[in-house]
Amino acid sequence: MSRGRSNLAVSTAFVVLWSSGFVGAELGTRFTVADTLLAWRYAIAAAVLWLVTLVRRTRIPRGAIGRQGLLGSLSQVLYLGGVVTGVGLGVPAGTAALVAALQPLVVATAAGPVLGEHTTPRQRIGLAGGLVGVGLVVAGDLGPGDAPWWAFVLPVGGMLALSAGTLLQGRLRPPESPLVAVTLQTSIAAVLFGAVAVGAGDVAPPADPGFWGAIAWVVVLSSFGGYGSYLLVLRRSGATRVSTLLYLTPPTTMAWTFVMFGEVPVVLAAPGLALCALGVWLVLGTPRRRTAEPAHGANCRTPGASWGT
């Protein structure tokens, strides 16, 4: 398979698998609270990943625990904790999705001074158009809901944490393989989410066997698939591009929920999907300008000039 087709396949898998997390959250919270779902999701995922790592005798580089612990705290613990807790407190899912959709704009703005990834006018138009498209897709679920005002700070904080984690990953260019990175990040998330669940008295799993089906969904598709493909796209194509692909997750989630739960999209979803796709094409189809090489240039690949390279 050519590099262009390989990148396209990984990017497509990332969008589909990242979107599966929102479906898994809805499946899991039908049986229990978010604390319990997150604690068991990460505990099981960490156990499986460590088993694979030990069987393959994968070496953990010096300093990897500190690097990946920090990245996992930002990209998994604070991101998911902020978004899921905010929704649990009454923030509408559409509003949380729209807040999360600000992440590509934040990353693109900061990627210039932090990573040397500067956007062109065409890309900035694409980023703005993608955000409008996401707004149309989730239009039927926007509003203040029943949440207290401070609950809206949580999704914003989660979005900023994921942005910081994405930029830091691009800046550090850690030498760990995707397997080691996901294993260590999942482990720190398991410890932190487990501590929260124990403190809240929510660690006991429900008796309903459907809960374990939801756990299998989020472990395999979301933890292994979603975060694994996220790291691959980030390393191959850079922070701006992996963030831009997140614009496609709300319409993809919409398709998931229609097929699985019969949730009919709003009328504005179709033009919103078109705008999301157009925005992503404008950003990813544009060659990027780099003004500086990363500090660890000898250990990293230079991303291709376009999505298909």
Short mmCIF file of C-alpha atoms in Angstrom, two decimals:
data_model
loop_
_atom_site.label_atom_id
_atom_site.label_comp_id
_atom_site.label_asym_id
_atom_site.label_seq_id
_atom_site.Cartn_x
_atom_site.Cartn_y
_atom_site.Cartn_z
CA MET A 1 0.00 0.00 0.00
CA SER A 2 1.35 3.45 -0.91
CA ARG A 3 2.07 5.94 1.83
CA GLY A 4 -0.80 8.13 0.63
CA ARG A 5 -3.34 5.32 0.84
CA SER A 6 -1.93 4.21 4.17
CA ASN A 7 -2.33 7.71 5.63
CA LEU A 8 -5.88 7.93 4.28
CA ALA A 9 -6.76 4.55 5.78
CA VAL A 10 -5.32 5.46 9.19
CA SER A 11 -7.09 8.85 9.14
CA THR A 12 -10.42 7.23 8.26
CA ALA A 13 -9.98 4.64 11.01
CA PHE A 14 -9.17 7.42 13.48
CA VAL A 15 -12.41 9.31 12.72
CA VAL A 16 -14.57 6.19 12.98
CA LEU A 17 -12.89 4.81 16.11
CA TRP A 18 -12.69 8.16 17.93
CA SER A 19 -16.41 8.62 17.29
CA SER A 20 -17.10 5.21 18.84
CA GLY A 21 -16.22 6.68 22.23
CA PHE A 22 -19.31 8.90 22.26
CA VAL A 23 -21.50 5.90 21.38
CA GLY A 24 -19.79 3.83 24.07
CA ALA A 25 -20.41 6.56 26.63
CA GLU A 26 -24.12 6.48 25.84
CA LEU A 27 -24.17 2.68 26.00
CA GLY A 28 -22.28 2.54 29.30
CA THR A 29 -24.11 5.30 31.13
CA ARG A 30 -27.37 3.46 30.54
CA PHE A 31 -26.17 1.00 33.17
CA THR A 32 -24.05 3.07 35.56
CA VAL A 33 -22.54 6.47 36.29
CA ALA A 34 -19.60 7.88 34.34
CA ASP A 35 -17.10 7.29 37.19
CA THR A 36 -17.72 3.55 37.19
CA LEU A 37 -17.63 3.29 33.40
CA LEU A 38 -14.32 5.16 33.10
CA ALA A 39 -12.68 3.30 35.99
CA TRP A 40 -13.45 -0.16 34.61
CA ARG A 41 -12.77 0.85 31.01
CA TYR A 42 -9.24 1.94 31.82
CA ALA A 43 -8.49 -0.79 34.36
CA ILE A 44 -9.30 -3.54 31.85
CA ALA A 45 -7.62 -1.75 28.96
CA ALA A 46 -4.43 -1.25 31.01
CA ALA A 47 -4.36 -4.91 32.07
CA VAL A 48 -4.68 -6.13 28.47
CA LEU A 49 -2.06 -3.68 27.20
CA TRP A 50 0.45 -4.67 29.88
CA LEU A 51 -0.11 -8.33 29.02
CA VAL A 52 0.63 -7.63 25.35
CA THR A 53 3.67 -5.53 26.28
CA LEU A 54 5.09 -8.27 28.52
CA VAL A 55 4.43 -11.06 26.00
CA ARG A 56 6.20 -9.07 23.30
CA ARG A 57 8.99 -8.17 25.75
CA THR A 58 8.69 -4.56 24.75
CA ARG A 59 11.30 -2.34 26.37
CA ILE A 60 10.14 0.76 28.25
CA PRO A 61 12.60 3.61 27.45
CA ARG A 62 14.05 5.67 30.28
CA GLY A 63 11.85 8.65 31.07
CA ALA A 64 8.87 7.15 29.23
CA ILE A 65 6.68 6.91 32.33
CA GLY A 66 7.04 10.60 33.10
CA ARG A 67 6.49 11.71 29.48
CA GLN A 68 3.54 9.48 28.77
CA GLY A 69 2.07 10.02 32.22
CA LEU A 70 1.89 13.75 31.52
CA LEU A 71 0.50 13.23 28.00
CA GLY A 72 -2.06 10.71 29.24
CA SER A 73 -3.19 13.02 32.03
CA LEU A 74 -3.88 15.76 29.49
CA SER A 75 -5.20 13.80 26.49
CA GLN A 76 -7.20 11.16 28.34
CA VAL A 77 -7.85 11.93 32.01
CA LEU A 78 -8.56 15.66 31.89
CA TYR A 79 -10.17 15.56 28.45
CA LEU A 80 -12.57 12.70 29.10
CA GLY A 81 -13.08 13.66 32.73
CA GLY A 82 -14.07 17.19 31.77
CA VAL A 83 -16.39 16.28 28.92
CA VAL A 84 -18.08 13.25 30.52
CA THR A 85 -18.51 14.92 33.92
CA GLY A 86 -19.91 18.06 32.31
CA VAL A 87 -22.47 16.05 30.36
CA GLY A 88 -23.29 14.11 33.54
CA LEU A 89 -24.04 17.41 35.30
CA GLY A 90 -26.52 18.41 32.62
CA VAL A 91 -24.50 20.06 29.85
CA PRO A 92 -26.23 19.00 26.60
CA ALA A 93 -24.14 16.59 24.53
CA GLY A 94 -24.43 18.87 21.49
CA THR A 95 -23.09 21.82 23.44
CA ALA A 96 -20.21 19.71 24.74
CA ALA A 97 -19.48 18.54 21.18
CA LEU A 98 -19.44 22.11 19.93
CA VAL A 99 -17.03 23.12 22.70
CA ALA A 100 -14.81 20.13 21.81
CA ALA A 101 -14.92 21.27 18.17
CA LEU A 102 -13.01 24.41 19.16
CA GLN A 103 -9.94 22.20 19.61
CA PRO A 104 -8.75 22.37 15.98
CA LEU A 105 -8.85 26.18 16.08
CA VAL A 106 -6.90 26.25 19.35
CA VAL A 107 -4.28 23.82 18.07
CA ALA A 108 -3.95 25.53 14.68
CA THR A 109 -3.47 28.90 16.40
CA ALA A 110 -0.82 27.58 18.77
CA ALA A 111 0.89 25.21 16.32
CA GLY A 112 2.75 28.07 14.61
CA PRO A 113 4.75 29.36 17.58
CA VAL A 114 4.94 25.96 19.32
CA LEU A 115 5.61 23.56 16.43
CA GLY A 116 6.38 25.73 13.42
CA GLU A 117 3.20 24.51 11.68
CA HIS A 118 1.68 27.66 10.18
CA THR A 119 -1.73 27.72 8.50
CA THR A 120 -2.55 29.39 5.20
CA PRO A 121 -5.61 31.63 4.60
CA ARG A 122 -7.31 28.69 2.88
CA GLN A 123 -6.74 26.50 5.91
CA ARG A 124 -8.07 29.16 8.27
CA ILE A 125 -11.24 29.37 6.16
CA GLY A 126 -11.51 25.59 6.35
CA LEU A 127 -11.13 25.59 10.14
CA ALA A 128 -13.84 28.22 10.53
CA GLY A 129 -16.14 26.42 8.08
CA GLY A 130 -15.65 23.11 9.87
CA LEU A 131 -16.65 24.69 13.18
CA VAL A 132 -19.83 26.10 11.61
CA GLY A 133 -20.54 22.66 10.15
CA VAL A 134 -20.22 21.02 13.57
CA GLY A 135 -22.62 23.64 14.95
CA LEU A 136 -25.21 22.70 12.33
CA VAL A 137 -24.77 18.97 12.99
CA VAL A 138 -25.39 19.36 16.73
CA ALA A 139 -27.94 22.19 16.39
CA GLY A 140 -30.77 20.07 17.73
CA ASP A 141 -28.94 19.51 21.00
CA LEU A 142 -27.63 22.98 21.76
CA GLY A 143 -28.69 25.05 24.75
CA PRO A 144 -28.01 25.59 28.44
CA GLY A 145 -29.79 22.44 29.58
CA ASP A 146 -30.21 21.93 33.31
CA ALA A 147 -26.56 22.34 34.21
CA PRO A 148 -25.23 24.99 36.61
CA TRP A 149 -23.13 27.65 34.87
CA TRP A 150 -19.86 26.29 36.23
CA ALA A 151 -20.48 22.87 34.67
CA PHE A 152 -19.78 24.40 31.25
CA VAL A 153 -16.23 25.12 32.39
CA LEU A 154 -15.55 21.36 32.48
CA PRO A 155 -15.91 20.65 28.71
CA VAL A 156 -13.90 23.81 28.00
CA GLY A 157 -11.16 22.59 30.31
CA GLY A 158 -11.25 19.15 28.72
CA MET A 159 -10.93 20.66 25.25
CA LEU A 160 -7.97 22.79 26.33
CA ALA A 161 -6.31 19.77 27.98
CA LEU A 162 -6.58 17.72 24.77
CA SER A 163 -5.21 20.68 22.81
CA ALA A 164 -2.27 20.97 25.21
CA GLY A 165 -1.62 17.23 25.04
CA THR A 166 -1.67 17.27 21.23
CA LEU A 167 0.75 20.20 21.04
CA LEU A 168 3.03 18.74 23.71
CA GLN A 169 3.13 15.40 21.89
CA GLY A 170 4.19 17.21 18.72
CA ARG A 171 6.77 19.22 20.60
CA LEU A 172 8.34 16.37 22.55
CA ARG A 173 8.32 13.82 19.72
CA PRO A 174 8.65 11.03 22.30
CA PRO A 175 10.59 7.98 21.07
CA GLU A 176 8.15 5.44 22.53
CA SER A 177 6.28 3.15 20.14
CA PRO A 178 2.49 3.56 19.90
CA LEU A 179 2.08 0.38 21.99
CA VAL A 180 4.25 1.70 24.82
CA ALA A 181 2.65 5.15 24.63
CA VAL A 182 -0.91 3.82 24.78
CA THR A 183 0.00 1.36 27.56
CA LEU A 184 1.53 4.01 29.80
CA GLN A 185 -1.14 6.63 29.09
CA THR A 186 -3.91 4.12 29.74
CA SER A 187 -2.25 3.04 32.97
CA ILE A 188 -2.09 6.55 34.42
CA ALA A 189 -5.72 7.05 33.41
CA ALA A 190 -6.68 3.78 35.12
CA VAL A 191 -5.01 4.88 38.37
CA LEU A 192 -6.60 8.34 38.37
CA PHE A 193 -10.09 7.32 37.26
CA GLY A 194 -9.99 4.40 39.68
CA ALA A 195 -9.10 6.73 42.54
CA VAL A 196 -12.00 9.02 41.65
CA ALA A 197 -14.45 6.09 41.52
CA VAL A 198 -13.24 4.72 44.87
CA GLY A 199 -13.49 8.16 46.46
CA ALA A 200 -17.03 8.61 45.18
CA GLY A 201 -18.07 5.09 46.20
CA ASP A 202 -18.82 4.17 42.58
CA VAL A 203 -16.23 1.48 41.93
CA ALA A 204 -18.58 -1.53 42.15
CA PRO A 205 -19.82 -2.61 38.67
CA PRO A 206 -23.55 -3.05 38.06
CA ALA A 207 -25.04 -6.55 37.86
CA ASP A 208 -26.52 -6.01 34.39
CA PRO A 209 -24.43 -7.98 31.82
CA GLY A 210 -25.06 -5.19 29.31
CA PHE A 211 -22.50 -3.13 31.24
CA TRP A 212 -19.72 -5.52 30.24
CA GLY A 213 -20.80 -5.29 26.61
CA ALA A 214 -20.40 -1.53 26.85
CA ILE A 215 -17.00 -1.98 28.51
CA ALA A 216 -15.87 -4.29 25.68
CA TRP A 217 -17.00 -1.63 23.19
CA VAL A 218 -15.06 1.25 24.74
CA VAL A 219 -11.96 -0.84 25.52
CA VAL A 220 -11.53 -2.34 22.05
CA LEU A 221 -12.87 0.42 19.80
CA SER A 222 -12.23 3.57 21.83
CA SER A 223 -9.16 2.90 24.00
CA PHE A 224 -7.20 0.61 21.68
CA GLY A 225 -8.54 1.81 18.34
CA GLY A 226 -9.33 5.45 19.01
CA TYR A 227 -6.23 6.48 20.94
CA GLY A 228 -3.94 4.15 19.00
CA SER A 229 -4.98 5.68 15.67
CA TYR A 230 -4.82 9.18 17.22
CA LEU A 231 -1.14 8.66 18.03
CA LEU A 232 -0.43 7.26 14.56
CA VAL A 233 -2.06 10.19 12.74
CA LEU A 234 -0.41 12.70 15.08
CA ARG A 235 3.04 11.25 14.45
CA ARG A 236 2.57 10.94 10.71
CA SER A 237 0.74 14.16 9.89
CA GLY A 238 1.16 16.64 12.74
CA ALA A 239 -0.96 18.36 15.38
CA THR A 240 -3.01 20.61 13.10
CA ARG A 241 -4.16 17.76 10.90
CA VAL A 242 -5.09 15.27 13.59
CA SER A 243 -7.11 18.02 15.28
CA THR A 244 -8.83 18.99 12.03
CA LEU A 245 -10.02 15.41 11.56
CA LEU A 246 -11.98 15.83 14.80
CA TYR A 247 -14.44 17.97 12.81
CA LEU A 248 -15.63 14.75 11.18
CA THR A 249 -16.38 13.00 14.47
CA PRO A 250 -19.76 14.69 15.26
CA PRO A 251 -21.32 13.71 11.89
CA THR A 252 -19.78 10.24 12.19
CA THR A 253 -21.22 9.91 15.69
CA MET A 254 -24.55 11.04 14.25
CA ALA A 255 -24.42 8.12 11.81
CA TRP A 256 -23.49 5.70 14.63
CA THR A 257 -26.41 6.82 16.81
CA PHE A 258 -28.89 6.70 13.93
CA VAL A 259 -27.97 3.10 13.12
CA MET A 260 -27.71 1.90 16.73
CA PHE A 261 -30.30 3.97 18.60
CA GLY A 262 -32.61 5.24 15.86
CA GLU A 263 -31.82 8.88 16.69
CA VAL A 264 -32.96 10.83 13.62
CA PRO A 265 -30.59 13.70 12.66
CA VAL A 266 -31.91 17.25 12.56
CA VAL A 267 -32.64 18.90 9.22
CA LEU A 268 -29.47 20.98 9.43
CA ALA A 269 -27.28 17.89 9.80
CA ALA A 270 -26.89 17.34 6.04
CA PRO A 271 -25.54 20.82 5.22
CA GLY A 272 -23.50 20.63 8.42
CA LEU A 273 -21.88 17.39 7.27
CA ALA A 274 -21.09 18.97 3.90
CA LEU A 275 -19.47 21.97 5.61
CA CYS A 276 -17.43 19.71 7.90
CA ALA A 277 -16.17 17.72 4.92
CA LEU A 278 -15.38 20.89 2.95
CA GLY A 279 -13.56 22.41 5.92
CA VAL A 280 -11.43 19.31 6.43
CA TRP A 281 -10.62 19.17 2.71
CA LEU A 282 -9.56 22.81 2.69
CA VAL A 283 -7.20 22.22 5.61
CA LEU A 284 -5.81 18.81 4.75
CA GLY A 285 -5.52 19.44 1.03
CA THR A 286 -3.26 22.46 1.58
CA PRO A 287 0.54 22.16 1.85
CA ARG A 288 1.76 23.31 5.23
CA ARG A 289 4.47 25.89 5.76
CA ARG A 290 7.08 25.07 8.38
CA THR A 291 9.41 27.73 9.65
CA ALA A 292 11.49 25.65 12.02
CA GLU A 293 12.46 22.06 12.56
CA PRO A 294 11.44 20.42 15.85
CA ALA A 295 14.03 20.30 18.58
CA HIS A 296 14.39 16.54 18.13
CA GLY A 297 14.48 16.60 14.35
CA ALA A 298 16.81 13.63 14.15
CA ASN A 299 14.21 11.42 15.81
CA CYS A 300 11.10 12.41 13.87
CA ARG A 301 9.63 12.24 10.42
CA THR A 302 8.75 15.32 8.48
CA PRO A 303 5.02 15.05 7.76
CA GLY A 304 3.93 14.97 4.14
CA ALA A 305 2.81 18.09 2.32
CA SER A 306 -0.76 16.90 1.91
CA TRP A 307 -3.19 14.37 3.30
CA GLY A 308 -2.32 11.90 0.60
CA THR A 309 1.49 11.95 0.93
#
